[in-house]
Structures are given as C-alpha cells and as structure tokens.
Amino acid sequence: MTDCKGCSATVHVSSEEIAQLFGETLRIRNVKLTTEEEYDRRMSVCQSCEAYQFGTTCRWCGCLMAVKAKLSAANCPAPQGSKW
C-alpha cells in the first residue's frame, strides 16, 4: 500500500516536490525554521527510525519529515516520546 491513509494521495514524493511544498508553506505563513545543523540531526534520527517509510514519511503522523524537521517548533511524533 503506497497511498496515505488520510488523503488517498501517494506517499511517494520526490525531493523536488518536497522543496515546492515547503516553499509554498514559507510564502503563506511566517514560519520559524531550525538551523541547518539541527535539521541534519533530526533527519539523521528519522532516517534511522523504523517508522520512517518510503524515504519521506513518518508512519506515526503521516508527515513529510523533510518538511517537518525544518520547523523549529515541531517534534518527533513517536508515541513512546519524541526522538528530537
């Protein structure tokens, strides 16, 4: 199964599509971002997590983690507790 449970869209998203989605978010809202070092640390944690699927998506929240990890106020959604 490659469709999102919540929206029926595919969970396979290219890095170009992620960049476009994130750019649209920045234009619409005043979003505070993490530092590049913190973003890299967060993505490293995600990429080693068993809940990180399809190279893009967290199975706990359905979020594109390349986008969520850039948001300063965001947390890892792991039910046992945030990993970042």
JSON list of C-alpha atoms in Angstrom, two decimals, residues 31-81:
[
{"chain": "A", "resi": 31, "resn": "VAL", "atom": "CA", "xyz": [7.41, 30.03, 9.90]},
{"chain": "A", "resi": 32, "resn": "LYS", "atom": "CA", "xyz": [10.42, 29.81, 12.22]},
{"chain": "A", "resi": 33, "resn": "LEU", "atom": "CA", "xyz": [12.99, 27.33, 10.94]},
{"chain": "A", "resi": 34, "resn": "THR", "atom": "CA", "xyz": [15.69, 25.29, 12.65]},
{"chain": "A", "resi": 35, "resn": "THR", "atom": "CA", "xyz": [19.37, 25.69, 11.93]},
{"chain": "A", "resi": 36, "resn": "GLU", "atom": "CA", "xyz": [20.86, 23.51, 9.21]},
{"chain": "A", "resi": 37, "resn": "GLU", "atom": "CA", "xyz": [22.76, 21.55, 11.88]},
{"chain": "A", "resi": 38, "resn": "GLU", "atom": "CA", "xyz": [19.58, 20.82, 13.82]},
{"chain": "A", "resi": 39, "resn": "TYR", "atom": "CA", "xyz": [17.76, 19.89, 10.61]},
{"chain": "A", "resi": 40, "resn": "ASP", "atom": "CA", "xyz": [20.54, 17.46, 9.66]},
{"chain": "A", "resi": 41, "resn": "ARG", "atom": "CA", "xyz": [20.46, 15.96, 13.17]},
{"chain": "A", "resi": 42, "resn": "ARG", "atom": "CA", "xyz": [16.70, 15.49, 13.06]},
{"chain": "A", "resi": 43, "resn": "MET", "atom": "CA", "xyz": [16.76, 13.90, 9.62]},
{"chain": "A", "resi": 44, "resn": "SER", "atom": "CA", "xyz": [19.54, 11.55, 10.71]},
{"chain": "A", "resi": 45, "resn": "VAL", "atom": "CA", "xyz": [17.32, 10.38, 13.58]},
{"chain": "A", "resi": 46, "resn": "CYS", "atom": "CA", "xyz": [14.35, 9.96, 11.22]},
{"chain": "A", "resi": 47, "resn": "GLN", "atom": "CA", "xyz": [16.36, 8.00, 8.67]},
{"chain": "A", "resi": 48, "resn": "SER", "atom": "CA", "xyz": [17.40, 5.51, 11.33]},
{"chain": "A", "resi": 49, "resn": "CYS", "atom": "CA", "xyz": [13.86, 5.13, 12.71]},
{"chain": "A", "resi": 50, "resn": "GLU", "atom": "CA", "xyz": [11.71, 2.11, 11.79]},
{"chain": "A", "resi": 51, "resn": "ALA", "atom": "CA", "xyz": [8.69, 4.42, 11.40]},
{"chain": "A", "resi": 52, "resn": "TYR", "atom": "CA", "xyz": [10.36, 6.38, 8.56]},
{"chain": "A", "resi": 53, "resn": "GLN", "atom": "CA", "xyz": [8.80, 4.99, 5.39]},
{"chain": "A", "resi": 54, "resn": "PHE", "atom": "CA", "xyz": [9.31, 5.43, 1.66]},
{"chain": "A", "resi": 55, "resn": "GLY", "atom": "CA", "xyz": [12.27, 7.73, 2.35]},
{"chain": "A", "resi": 56, "resn": "THR", "atom": "CA", "xyz": [9.90, 10.58, 3.07]},
{"chain": "A", "resi": 57, "resn": "THR", "atom": "CA", "xyz": [7.10, 9.87, 5.53]},
{"chain": "A", "resi": 58, "resn": "CYS", "atom": "CA", "xyz": [6.64, 9.11, 9.22]},
{"chain": "A", "resi": 59, "resn": "ARG", "atom": "CA", "xyz": [4.11, 6.37, 9.81]},
{"chain": "A", "resi": 60, "resn": "TRP", "atom": "CA", "xyz": [3.09, 7.87, 13.16]},
{"chain": "A", "resi": 61, "resn": "CYS", "atom": "CA", "xyz": [1.85, 11.21, 11.81]},
{"chain": "A", "resi": 62, "resn": "GLY", "atom": "CA", "xyz": [1.90, 10.85, 8.02]},
{"chain": "A", "resi": 63, "resn": "CYS", "atom": "CA", "xyz": [4.12, 13.93, 7.76]},
{"chain": "A", "resi": 64, "resn": "LEU", "atom": "CA", "xyz": [6.79, 14.51, 5.16]},
{"chain": "A", "resi": 65, "resn": "MET", "atom": "CA", "xyz": [9.70, 14.60, 7.57]},
{"chain": "A", "resi": 66, "resn": "ALA", "atom": "CA", "xyz": [11.96, 16.64, 5.28]},
{"chain": "A", "resi": 67, "resn": "VAL", "atom": "CA", "xyz": [9.43, 19.43, 5.82]},
{"chain": "A", "resi": 68, "resn": "LYS", "atom": "CA", "xyz": [8.52, 18.81, 9.46]},
{"chain": "A", "resi": 69, "resn": "ALA", "atom": "CA", "xyz": [12.17, 18.56, 10.56]},
{"chain": "A", "resi": 70, "resn": "LYS", "atom": "CA", "xyz": [12.77, 22.12, 9.31]},
{"chain": "A", "resi": 71, "resn": "LEU", "atom": "CA", "xyz": [10.07, 23.60, 11.53]},
{"chain": "A", "resi": 72, "resn": "SER", "atom": "CA", "xyz": [11.56, 24.93, 14.75]},
{"chain": "A", "resi": 73, "resn": "ALA", "atom": "CA", "xyz": [8.51, 24.19, 16.88]},
{"chain": "A", "resi": 74, "resn": "ALA", "atom": "CA", "xyz": [7.92, 20.67, 15.51]},
{"chain": "A", "resi": 75, "resn": "ASN", "atom": "CA", "xyz": [8.57, 17.50, 17.45]},
{"chain": "A", "resi": 76, "resn": "CYS", "atom": "CA", "xyz": [9.10, 13.89, 16.52]},
{"chain": "A", "resi": 77, "resn": "PRO", "atom": "CA", "xyz": [5.67, 12.19, 16.81]},
{"chain": "A", "resi": 78, "resn": "ALA", "atom": "CA", "xyz": [6.91, 8.84, 18.16]},
{"chain": "A", "resi": 79, "resn": "PRO", "atom": "CA", "xyz": [4.29, 7.57, 20.64]},
{"chain": "A", "resi": 80, "resn": "GLN", "atom": "CA", "xyz": [6.98, 6.49, 23.11]},
{"chain": "A", "resi": 81, "resn": "GLY", "atom": "CA", "xyz": [8.32, 10.06, 23.14]}
]
